[in-house]
mmCIF file with all atom_site columns, C-alpha atoms in Angstrom:
data_model
loop_
_atom_site.group_PDB
_atom_site.id
_atom_site.type_symbol
_atom_site.label_atom_id
_atom_site.label_alt_id
_atom_site.label_comp_id
_atom_site.label_asym_id
_atom_site.label_entity_id
_atom_site.label_seq_id
_atom_site.pdbx_PDB_ins_code
_atom_site.Cartn_x
_atom_site.Cartn_y
_atom_site.Cartn_z
_atom_site.occupancy
_atom_site.B_iso_or_equiv
_atom_site.pdbx_formal_charge
_atom_site.auth_seq_id
_atom_site.auth_comp_id
_atom_site.auth_asym_id
_atom_site.auth_atom_id
_atom_site.pdbx_PDB_model_num
ATOM 1   C CA . MET A 1 1   ? -36.079 3.955   -60.307 1.00 37.00 ? 288 MET A CA 1
ATOM 2   C CA . SER A 1 2   ? -34.418 3.931   -63.691 1.00 41.00 ? 289 SER A CA 1
ATOM 3   C CA . MET A 1 3   ? -34.368 0.148   -63.821 1.00 54.00 ? 290 MET A CA 1
ATOM 4   C CA . LEU A 1 4   ? -36.900 -1.826  -65.782 1.00 73.00 ? 291 LEU A CA 1
ATOM 5   C CA . LEU A 1 5   ? -36.279 -5.412  -66.776 1.00 82.00 ? 292 LEU A CA 1
ATOM 6   C CA . SER A 1 6   ? -37.192 -6.574  -70.254 1.00 88.00 ? 293 SER A CA 1
ATOM 7   C CA . GLU A 1 7   ? -39.293 -9.734  -70.427 1.00 89.00 ? 294 GLU A CA 1
ATOM 8   C CA . LEU A 1 8   ? -36.220 -11.675 -71.581 1.00 91.00 ? 295 LEU A CA 1
ATOM 9   C CA . GLN A 1 9   ? -34.109 -10.354 -68.679 1.00 90.00 ? 296 GLN A CA 1
ATOM 10  C CA . ARG A 1 10  ? -36.895 -11.115 -66.186 1.00 88.00 ? 297 ARG A CA 1
ATOM 11  C CA . ASP A 1 11  ? -37.258 -14.685 -67.531 1.00 90.00 ? 298 ASP A CA 1
ATOM 12  C CA . ALA A 1 12  ? -33.490 -15.243 -67.320 1.00 90.00 ? 299 ALA A CA 1
ATOM 13  C CA . LEU A 1 13  ? -33.354 -13.826 -63.778 1.00 89.00 ? 300 LEU A CA 1
ATOM 14  C CA . GLN A 1 14  ? -36.316 -15.943 -62.726 1.00 89.00 ? 301 GLN A CA 1
ATOM 15  C CA . GLU A 1 15  ? -34.616 -19.082 -64.038 1.00 90.00 ? 302 GLU A CA 1
ATOM 16  C CA . LEU A 1 16  ? -31.363 -18.201 -62.237 1.00 90.00 ? 303 LEU A CA 1
ATOM 17  C CA . MET A 1 17  ? -33.316 -17.599 -59.026 1.00 88.00 ? 304 MET A CA 1
ATOM 18  C CA . ASN A 1 18  ? -35.173 -20.880 -59.495 1.00 89.00 ? 305 ASN A CA 1
ATOM 19  C CA . ILE A 1 19  ? -31.874 -22.782 -59.675 1.00 90.00 ? 306 ILE A CA 1
ATOM 20  C CA . SER A 1 20  ? -30.402 -20.877 -56.693 1.00 87.00 ? 307 SER A CA 1
ATOM 21  C CA . MET A 1 21  ? -33.488 -21.363 -54.541 1.00 87.00 ? 308 MET A CA 1
ATOM 22  C CA . GLY A 1 22  ? -33.587 -25.030 -55.519 1.00 87.00 ? 309 GLY A CA 1
ATOM 23  C CA . GLN A 1 23  ? -30.028 -25.389 -54.199 1.00 86.00 ? 310 GLN A CA 1
ATOM 24  C CA . ALA A 1 24  ? -31.108 -23.755 -50.932 1.00 86.00 ? 311 ALA A CA 1
ATOM 25  C CA . ALA A 1 25  ? -34.116 -26.069 -50.639 1.00 88.00 ? 312 ALA A CA 1
ATOM 26  C CA . ASN A 1 26  ? -31.907 -29.109 -51.303 1.00 88.00 ? 313 ASN A CA 1
ATOM 27  C CA . ALA A 1 27  ? -29.411 -28.001 -48.651 1.00 86.00 ? 314 ALA A CA 1
ATOM 28  C CA . LEU A 1 28  ? -32.188 -27.774 -46.058 1.00 87.00 ? 315 LEU A CA 1
ATOM 29  C CA . ALA A 1 29  ? -33.949 -30.947 -47.232 1.00 89.00 ? 316 ALA A CA 1
ATOM 30  C CA . ARG A 1 30  ? -30.737 -32.984 -46.859 1.00 88.00 ? 317 ARG A CA 1
ATOM 31  C CA . LEU A 1 31  ? -30.172 -31.550 -43.387 1.00 86.00 ? 318 LEU A CA 1
ATOM 32  C CA . ILE A 1 32  ? -33.639 -32.410 -42.073 1.00 89.00 ? 319 ILE A CA 1
ATOM 33  C CA . ASP A 1 33  ? -34.443 -35.374 -44.333 1.00 88.00 ? 320 ASP A CA 1
ATOM 34  C CA . ALA A 1 34  ? -37.771 -33.864 -45.399 1.00 87.00 ? 321 ALA A CA 1
ATOM 35  C CA . LYS A 1 35  ? -39.311 -32.610 -48.627 1.00 89.00 ? 322 LYS A CA 1
ATOM 36  C CA . ILE A 1 36  ? -39.287 -28.878 -49.367 1.00 90.00 ? 323 ILE A CA 1
ATOM 37  C CA . THR A 1 37  ? -41.431 -27.279 -52.066 1.00 90.00 ? 324 THR A CA 1
ATOM 38  C CA . LEU A 1 38  ? -40.713 -23.899 -53.646 1.00 88.00 ? 325 LEU A CA 1
ATOM 39  C CA . SER A 1 39  ? -42.870 -21.168 -55.078 1.00 87.00 ? 326 SER A CA 1
ATOM 40  C CA . ILE A 1 40  ? -42.045 -19.646 -58.435 1.00 87.00 ? 327 ILE A CA 1
ATOM 41  C CA . PRO A 1 41  ? -39.595 -16.791 -57.772 1.00 86.00 ? 328 PRO A CA 1
ATOM 42  C CA . LYS A 1 42  ? -41.267 -13.387 -57.676 1.00 86.00 ? 329 LYS A CA 1
ATOM 43  C CA . ILE A 1 43  ? -39.309 -10.493 -59.165 1.00 87.00 ? 330 ILE A CA 1
ATOM 44  C CA . VAL A 1 44  ? -40.777 -7.040  -58.625 1.00 82.00 ? 331 VAL A CA 1
ATOM 45  C CA . VAL A 1 45  ? -39.721 -3.440  -58.248 1.00 79.00 ? 332 VAL A CA 1
ATOM 46  C CA . VAL A 1 46  ? -41.204 -2.015  -55.051 1.00 79.00 ? 333 VAL A CA 1
ATOM 47  C CA . ASP A 1 47  ? -41.229 1.348   -53.327 1.00 76.00 ? 334 ASP A CA 1
ATOM 48  C CA . ALA A 1 48  ? -40.772 1.877   -49.590 1.00 74.00 ? 335 ALA A CA 1
ATOM 49  C CA . SER A 1 49  ? -44.475 1.568   -48.686 1.00 76.00 ? 336 SER A CA 1
ATOM 50  C CA . GLU A 1 50  ? -44.887 -1.659  -50.676 1.00 78.00 ? 337 GLU A CA 1
ATOM 51  C CA . PHE A 1 51  ? -41.730 -2.991  -49.039 1.00 77.00 ? 338 PHE A CA 1
ATOM 52  C CA . GLN A 1 52  ? -43.141 -2.145  -45.597 1.00 77.00 ? 339 GLN A CA 1
ATOM 53  C CA . GLN A 1 53  ? -46.270 -4.228  -46.246 1.00 79.00 ? 340 GLN A CA 1
ATOM 54  C CA . MET A 1 54  ? -44.332 -7.456  -46.007 1.00 79.00 ? 341 MET A CA 1
ATOM 55  C CA . PHE A 1 55  ? -43.549 -6.718  -42.352 1.00 81.00 ? 342 PHE A CA 1
ATOM 56  C CA . LEU A 1 56  ? -47.094 -6.013  -41.229 1.00 81.00 ? 343 LEU A CA 1
ATOM 57  C CA . THR A 1 57  ? -47.652 -9.531  -39.925 1.00 84.00 ? 344 THR A CA 1
ATOM 58  C CA . ASP A 1 58  ? -47.112 -11.466 -36.745 1.00 87.00 ? 345 ASP A CA 1
ATOM 59  C CA . GLN A 1 59  ? -46.940 -14.791 -38.611 1.00 91.00 ? 346 GLN A CA 1
ATOM 60  C CA . TYR A 1 60  ? -43.167 -14.606 -39.121 1.00 92.00 ? 347 TYR A CA 1
ATOM 61  C CA . TRP A 1 61  ? -39.896 -13.996 -37.376 1.00 93.00 ? 348 TRP A CA 1
ATOM 62  C CA . PHE A 1 62  ? -37.516 -11.872 -39.421 1.00 92.00 ? 349 PHE A CA 1
ATOM 63  C CA . THR A 1 63  ? -33.774 -11.984 -39.950 1.00 94.00 ? 350 THR A CA 1
ATOM 64  C CA . ARG A 1 64  ? -31.570 -9.770  -42.045 1.00 92.00 ? 351 ARG A CA 1
ATOM 65  C CA . GLN A 1 65  ? -28.123 -10.264 -43.559 1.00 93.00 ? 352 GLN A CA 1
ATOM 66  C CA . SER A 1 66  ? -26.204 -7.722  -45.568 1.00 93.00 ? 353 SER A CA 1
ATOM 67  C CA . PHE A 1 67  ? -23.937 -8.783  -48.401 1.00 94.00 ? 354 PHE A CA 1
ATOM 68  C CA . LEU A 1 68  ? -21.060 -7.047  -50.146 1.00 94.00 ? 355 LEU A CA 1
ATOM 69  C CA . GLY A 1 69  ? -18.944 -7.681  -53.214 1.00 94.00 ? 356 GLY A CA 1
ATOM 70  C CA . SER A 1 70  ? -19.781 -7.330  -56.909 1.00 92.00 ? 357 SER A CA 1
ATOM 71  C CA . VAL A 1 71  ? -23.327 -6.607  -55.789 1.00 91.00 ? 358 VAL A CA 1
ATOM 72  C CA . LYS A 1 72  ? -24.502 -5.132  -52.501 1.00 91.00 ? 359 LYS A CA 1
ATOM 73  C CA . GLY A 1 73  ? -27.745 -5.490  -50.685 1.00 90.00 ? 360 GLY A CA 1
ATOM 74  C CA . GLU A 1 74  ? -29.584 -7.357  -48.023 1.00 90.00 ? 361 GLU A CA 1
ATOM 75  C CA . ALA A 1 75  ? -31.116 -10.807 -47.692 1.00 90.00 ? 362 ALA A CA 1
ATOM 76  C CA . LEU A 1 76  ? -34.200 -10.883 -45.489 1.00 90.00 ? 363 LEU A CA 1
ATOM 77  C CA . THR A 1 77  ? -35.557 -14.193 -44.262 1.00 91.00 ? 364 THR A CA 1
ATOM 78  C CA . LEU A 1 78  ? -39.119 -14.548 -43.023 1.00 91.00 ? 365 LEU A CA 1
ATOM 79  C CA . LEU A 1 79  ? -39.549 -17.683 -40.906 1.00 92.00 ? 366 LEU A CA 1
ATOM 80  C CA . ALA A 1 80  ? -43.023 -18.900 -39.961 1.00 91.00 ? 367 ALA A CA 1
ATOM 81  C CA . ARG A 1 81  ? -43.837 -18.966 -36.275 1.00 92.00 ? 368 ARG A CA 1
ATOM 82  C CA . ALA A 1 82  ? -46.102 -21.954 -36.969 1.00 91.00 ? 369 ALA A CA 1
ATOM 83  C CA . GLY A 1 83  ? -44.191 -25.210 -37.212 1.00 88.00 ? 370 GLY A CA 1
ATOM 84  C CA . THR A 1 84  ? -41.003 -23.914 -35.592 1.00 92.00 ? 371 THR A CA 1
ATOM 85  C CA . GLU A 1 85  ? -41.038 -26.712 -33.023 1.00 92.00 ? 372 GLU A CA 1
ATOM 86  C CA . THR A 1 86  ? -41.412 -29.266 -35.836 1.00 92.00 ? 373 THR A CA 1
ATOM 87  C CA . ILE A 1 87  ? -38.421 -28.037 -37.791 1.00 92.00 ? 374 ILE A CA 1
ATOM 88  C CA . GLY A 1 88  ? -36.472 -27.633 -34.529 1.00 93.00 ? 375 GLY A CA 1
ATOM 89  C CA . GLY A 1 89  ? -37.080 -31.322 -33.815 1.00 93.00 ? 376 GLY A CA 1
ATOM 90  C CA . LEU A 1 90  ? -36.021 -32.277 -37.352 1.00 91.00 ? 377 LEU A CA 1
ATOM 91  C CA . MET A 1 91  ? -32.790 -30.339 -36.810 1.00 92.00 ? 378 MET A CA 1
ATOM 92  C CA . ASP A 1 92  ? -32.156 -32.164 -33.504 1.00 93.00 ? 379 ASP A CA 1
ATOM 93  C CA . TYR A 1 93  ? -32.816 -29.218 -31.204 1.00 95.00 ? 380 TYR A CA 1
ATOM 94  C CA . PRO A 1 94  ? -34.098 -30.235 -27.747 1.00 95.00 ? 381 PRO A CA 1
ATOM 95  C CA . LEU A 1 95  ? -37.850 -29.652 -27.482 1.00 95.00 ? 382 LEU A CA 1
ATOM 96  C CA . PRO A 1 96  ? -39.669 -27.644 -26.382 1.00 96.00 ? 383 PRO A CA 1
ATOM 97  C CA . LEU A 1 97  ? -37.480 -24.830 -27.698 1.00 96.00 ? 384 LEU A CA 1
ATOM 98  C CA . ASP A 1 98  ? -36.467 -22.218 -25.160 1.00 96.00 ? 385 ASP A CA 1
ATOM 99  C CA . ASP A 1 99  ? -35.941 -18.628 -26.336 1.00 95.00 ? 386 ASP A CA 1
ATOM 100 C CA . ARG A 1 100 ? -32.188 -19.045 -26.844 1.00 96.00 ? 387 ARG A CA 1
ATOM 101 C CA . SER A 1 101 ? -32.581 -22.306 -28.807 1.00 96.00 ? 388 SER A CA 1
ATOM 102 C CA . LYS A 1 102 ? -35.365 -20.808 -30.903 1.00 96.00 ? 389 LYS A CA 1
ATOM 103 C CA . GLU A 1 103 ? -33.221 -17.812 -31.875 1.00 96.00 ? 390 GLU A CA 1
ATOM 104 C CA . GLU A 1 104 ? -30.258 -20.092 -32.643 1.00 96.00 ? 391 GLU A CA 1
ATOM 105 C CA . LEU A 1 105 ? -32.511 -22.281 -34.825 1.00 96.00 ? 392 LEU A CA 1
ATOM 106 C CA . LEU A 1 106 ? -33.962 -19.294 -36.701 1.00 96.00 ? 393 LEU A CA 1
ATOM 107 C CA . LEU A 1 107 ? -30.519 -17.811 -37.361 1.00 96.00 ? 394 LEU A CA 1
ATOM 108 C CA . GLU A 1 108 ? -29.189 -21.204 -38.514 1.00 94.00 ? 395 GLU A CA 1
ATOM 109 C CA . LEU A 1 109 ? -32.135 -21.661 -40.894 1.00 93.00 ? 396 LEU A CA 1
ATOM 110 C CA . ALA A 1 110 ? -31.744 -18.129 -42.261 1.00 93.00 ? 397 ALA A CA 1
ATOM 111 C CA . ASN A 1 111 ? -28.029 -18.655 -42.836 1.00 93.00 ? 398 ASN A CA 1
ATOM 112 C CA . ILE A 1 112 ? -28.580 -21.986 -44.632 1.00 90.00 ? 399 ILE A CA 1
ATOM 113 C CA . LEU A 1 113 ? -31.343 -20.677 -46.894 1.00 89.00 ? 400 LEU A CA 1
ATOM 114 C CA . ALA A 1 114 ? -30.052 -17.171 -47.642 1.00 90.00 ? 401 ALA A CA 1
ATOM 115 C CA . GLY A 1 115 ? -26.458 -18.418 -47.944 1.00 90.00 ? 402 GLY A CA 1
ATOM 116 C CA . ALA A 1 116 ? -27.348 -21.124 -50.468 1.00 88.00 ? 403 ALA A CA 1
ATOM 117 C CA . CYS A 1 117 ? -29.604 -18.749 -52.435 1.00 87.00 ? 404 CYS A CA 1
ATOM 118 C CA . LEU A 1 118 ? -27.026 -15.987 -52.661 1.00 89.00 ? 405 LEU A CA 1
ATOM 119 C CA . ASN A 1 119 ? -24.167 -18.403 -53.371 1.00 88.00 ? 406 ASN A CA 1
ATOM 120 C CA . GLY A 1 120 ? -26.068 -20.114 -56.197 1.00 86.00 ? 407 GLY A CA 1
ATOM 121 C CA . PHE A 1 121 ? -27.151 -16.801 -57.669 1.00 84.00 ? 408 PHE A CA 1
ATOM 122 C CA . SER A 1 122 ? -23.634 -15.315 -57.467 1.00 90.00 ? 409 SER A CA 1
ATOM 123 C CA . THR A 1 123 ? -21.960 -18.412 -58.900 1.00 91.00 ? 410 THR A CA 1
ATOM 124 C CA . GLN A 1 124 ? -24.260 -18.518 -61.931 1.00 89.00 ? 411 GLN A CA 1
ATOM 125 C CA . LEU A 1 125 ? -23.617 -14.853 -62.721 1.00 90.00 ? 412 LEU A CA 1
ATOM 126 C CA . ALA A 1 126 ? -19.889 -14.946 -61.848 1.00 90.00 ? 413 ALA A CA 1
ATOM 127 C CA . LEU A 1 127 ? -20.396 -12.405 -59.067 1.00 92.00 ? 414 LEU A CA 1
ATOM 128 C CA . HIS A 1 128 ? -18.312 -12.217 -55.914 1.00 92.00 ? 415 HIS A CA 1
ATOM 129 C CA . THR A 1 129 ? -20.447 -11.796 -52.780 1.00 92.00 ? 416 THR A CA 1
ATOM 130 C CA . LYS A 1 130 ? -19.794 -12.140 -49.089 1.00 93.00 ? 417 LYS A CA 1
ATOM 131 C CA . LEU A 1 131 ? -22.789 -12.616 -46.806 1.00 93.00 ? 418 LEU A CA 1
ATOM 132 C CA . SER A 1 132 ? -22.663 -11.407 -43.210 1.00 95.00 ? 419 SER A CA 1
ATOM 133 C CA . MET A 1 133 ? -24.054 -13.486 -40.363 1.00 95.00 ? 420 MET A CA 1
ATOM 134 C CA . PRO A 1 134 ? -27.811 -13.091 -39.850 1.00 95.00 ? 421 PRO A CA 1
ATOM 135 C CA . THR A 1 135 ? -29.307 -11.072 -37.037 1.00 94.00 ? 422 THR A CA 1
ATOM 136 C CA . MET A 1 136 ? -32.832 -11.134 -35.709 1.00 93.00 ? 423 MET A CA 1
ATOM 137 C CA . PHE A 1 137 ? -34.884 -8.278  -37.034 1.00 83.00 ? 424 PHE A CA 1
ATOM 138 C CA . ASN A 1 138 ? -37.172 -7.048  -34.266 1.00 71.00 ? 425 ASN A CA 1
ATOM 139 C CA . ALA A 1 139 ? -40.645 -5.549  -34.620 1.00 54.00 ? 426 ALA A CA 1
ATOM 140 C CA . GLU A 1 140 ? -39.608 -2.180  -33.212 1.00 54.00 ? 427 GLU A CA 1
ATOM 141 C CA . LEU A 1 141 ? -36.957 -1.922  -35.925 1.00 55.00 ? 428 LEU A CA 1
ATOM 142 C CA . ARG A 1 142 ? -39.502 -2.484  -38.677 1.00 54.00 ? 429 ARG A CA 1
ATOM 143 C CA . GLN A 1 143 ? -40.210 1.215   -39.089 1.00 55.00 ? 430 GLN A CA 1
ATOM 144 C CA . ALA A 1 144 ? -40.140 2.949   -42.466 1.00 46.00 ? 431 ALA A CA 1
ATOM 145 C CA . ASP A 1 145 ? -37.043 4.979   -41.605 1.00 49.00 ? 432 ASP A CA 1
ATOM 146 C CA . SER A 1 146 ? -35.037 1.859   -40.707 1.00 53.00 ? 433 SER A CA 1
ATOM 147 C CA . PHE A 1 147 ? -34.963 0.770   -44.352 1.00 56.00 ? 434 PHE A CA 1
ATOM 148 C CA . ARG A 1 148 ? -32.683 2.176   -46.972 1.00 60.00 ? 435 ARG A CA 1
ATOM 149 C CA . TRP A 1 149 ? -34.813 0.473   -49.614 1.00 58.00 ? 436 TRP A CA 1
ATOM 150 C CA . SER A 1 150 ? -36.791 3.460   -50.901 1.00 59.00 ? 437 SER A CA 1
ATOM 151 C CA . SER A 1 151 ? -37.104 1.649   -54.210 1.00 63.00 ? 438 SER A CA 1
ATOM 152 C CA . THR A 1 152 ? -35.583 -1.709  -54.961 1.00 74.00 ? 439 THR A CA 1
ATOM 153 C CA . LEU A 1 153 ? -35.621 -4.830  -57.064 1.00 77.00 ? 440 LEU A CA 1
ATOM 154 C CA . LEU A 1 154 ? -37.097 -7.535  -54.876 1.00 79.00 ? 441 LEU A CA 1
ATOM 155 C CA . LEU A 1 155 ? -36.305 -11.199 -55.562 1.00 82.00 ? 442 LEU A CA 1
ATOM 156 C CA . GLU A 1 156 ? -38.521 -13.433 -53.439 1.00 85.00 ? 443 GLU A CA 1
ATOM 157 C CA . VAL A 1 157 ? -39.259 -17.139 -53.104 1.00 86.00 ? 444 VAL A CA 1
ATOM 158 C CA . GLU A 1 158 ? -41.238 -19.157 -50.580 1.00 88.00 ? 445 GLU A CA 1
ATOM 159 C CA . PHE A 1 159 ? -40.069 -22.476 -49.097 1.00 89.00 ? 446 PHE A CA 1
ATOM 160 C CA . GLN A 1 160 ? -42.713 -24.822 -47.668 1.00 89.00 ? 447 GLN A CA 1
ATOM 161 C CA . LEU A 1 161 ? -41.816 -27.811 -45.479 1.00 87.00 ? 448 LEU A CA 1
ATOM 162 C CA . GLU A 1 162 ? -44.255 -30.471 -46.692 1.00 86.00 ? 449 GLU A CA 1
ATOM 163 C CA . GLY A 1 163 ? -46.628 -31.909 -44.131 1.00 85.00 ? 450 GLY A CA 1
ATOM 164 C CA . THR A 1 164 ? -46.061 -29.040 -41.668 1.00 85.00 ? 451 THR A CA 1
ATOM 165 C CA . ALA A 1 165 ? -47.206 -25.479 -41.087 1.00 84.00 ? 452 ALA A CA 1
ATOM 166 C CA . PHE A 1 166 ? -43.621 -24.231 -41.473 1.00 88.00 ? 453 PHE A CA 1
ATOM 167 C CA . ASP A 1 167 ? -42.697 -22.012 -44.387 1.00 89.00 ? 454 ASP A CA 1
ATOM 168 C CA . SER A 1 168 ? -40.031 -19.442 -45.051 1.00 91.00 ? 455 SER A CA 1
ATOM 169 C CA . ARG A 1 169 ? -39.541 -16.628 -47.532 1.00 89.00 ? 456 ARG A CA 1
ATOM 170 C CA . ILE A 1 170 ? -36.190 -15.321 -48.723 1.00 89.00 ? 457 ILE A CA 1
ATOM 171 C CA . VAL A 1 171 ? -36.203 -11.759 -50.025 1.00 87.00 ? 458 VAL A CA 1
ATOM 172 C CA . ILE A 1 172 ? -33.083 -10.381 -51.702 1.00 87.00 ? 459 ILE A CA 1
ATOM 173 C CA . CYS A 1 173 ? -32.912 -6.593  -51.974 1.00 86.00 ? 460 CYS A CA 1
ATOM 174 C CA . LEU A 1 174 ? -30.380 -5.002  -54.309 1.00 85.00 ? 461 LEU A CA 1
ATOM 175 C CA . GLU A 1 175 ? -29.019 -1.459  -54.293 1.00 81.00 ? 462 GLU A CA 1
ATOM 176 C CA . GLN A 1 176 ? -29.382 0.588   -57.500 1.00 80.00 ? 463 GLN A CA 1
ATOM 177 C CA . LEU A 1 177 ? -25.724 0.223   -58.561 1.00 86.00 ? 464 LEU A CA 1
ATOM 178 C CA . SER A 1 178 ? -25.997 -3.520  -57.977 1.00 87.00 ? 465 SER A CA 1
ATOM 179 C CA . ILE A 1 179 ? -29.118 -3.663  -60.133 1.00 85.00 ? 466 ILE A CA 1
ATOM 180 C CA . ASP A 1 180 ? -27.091 -2.070  -62.946 1.00 88.00 ? 467 ASP A CA 1
ATOM 181 C CA . VAL A 1 181 ? -24.358 -4.717  -62.456 1.00 91.00 ? 468 VAL A CA 1
ATOM 182 C CA . LEU A 1 182 ? -27.040 -7.439  -62.469 1.00 89.00 ? 469 LEU A CA 1
ATOM 183 C CA . ILE A 1 183 ? -28.597 -6.160  -65.707 1.00 90.00 ? 470 ILE A CA 1
ATOM 184 C CA . ASN A 1 184 ? -25.163 -6.071  -67.390 1.00 92.00 ? 471 ASN A CA 1
ATOM 185 C CA . LYS A 1 185 ? -24.476 -9.660  -66.264 1.00 91.00 ? 472 LYS A CA 1
ATOM 186 C CA . LEU A 1 186 ? -27.905 -10.786 -67.501 1.00 90.00 ? 473 LEU A CA 1
ATOM 187 C CA . ASN A 1 187 ? -27.303 -9.131  -70.875 1.00 92.00 ? 474 ASN A CA 1
ATOM 188 C CA . THR A 1 188 ? -23.919 -10.886 -71.190 1.00 91.00 ? 475 THR A CA 1
ATOM 189 C CA . LEU A 1 189 ? -25.559 -14.195 -70.310 1.00 87.00 ? 476 LEU A CA 1
ATOM 190 C CA . LEU A 1 190 ? -28.340 -13.647 -72.859 1.00 89.00 ? 477 LEU A CA 1
ATOM 191 C CA . GLU A 1 191 ? -25.832 -12.791 -75.613 1.00 88.00 ? 478 GLU A CA 1
ATOM 192 C CA . ASP A 1 192 ? -24.003 -16.124 -75.182 1.00 77.00 ? 479 ASP A CA 1
#
């Protein structure tokens, strides 16, 4: 990959992600009237095998949403299996969750979190993006050849619902041309 971020660009991107992820956490916190804590955003360039490692767990359900516009890519949401009933109750789903309700809950959570993250990120950088609806991402699809991310810039943050076992990770993957657009936007922002 030709892309390497300077320390200044990485710091600026991390701050933008921090603000965007904070907006996503606030959106969810208001909805469920609970406190959400965030990790520091992680920004790394990964190859296909490193990317695959994130899916070698049974601790999460996975969703994926593509996005188009000024930048193109995919938002992946990892939602903890532990604590799903708790957050379902907080979101007024009838408990215990049946399979249909659980999938509806997971897709709603993914859409809230990924949508707020991508919207905040795009707004700050004056990018136009349109996010598709999320779909469940099944284990049998998590094979190396099902990813077009042979090498990508990975933007990741973890959300933790305080007092519960529930956590979620949002991972934004950008295509190479979109990384170039992002770097140009960051440079413009840094020049101001």
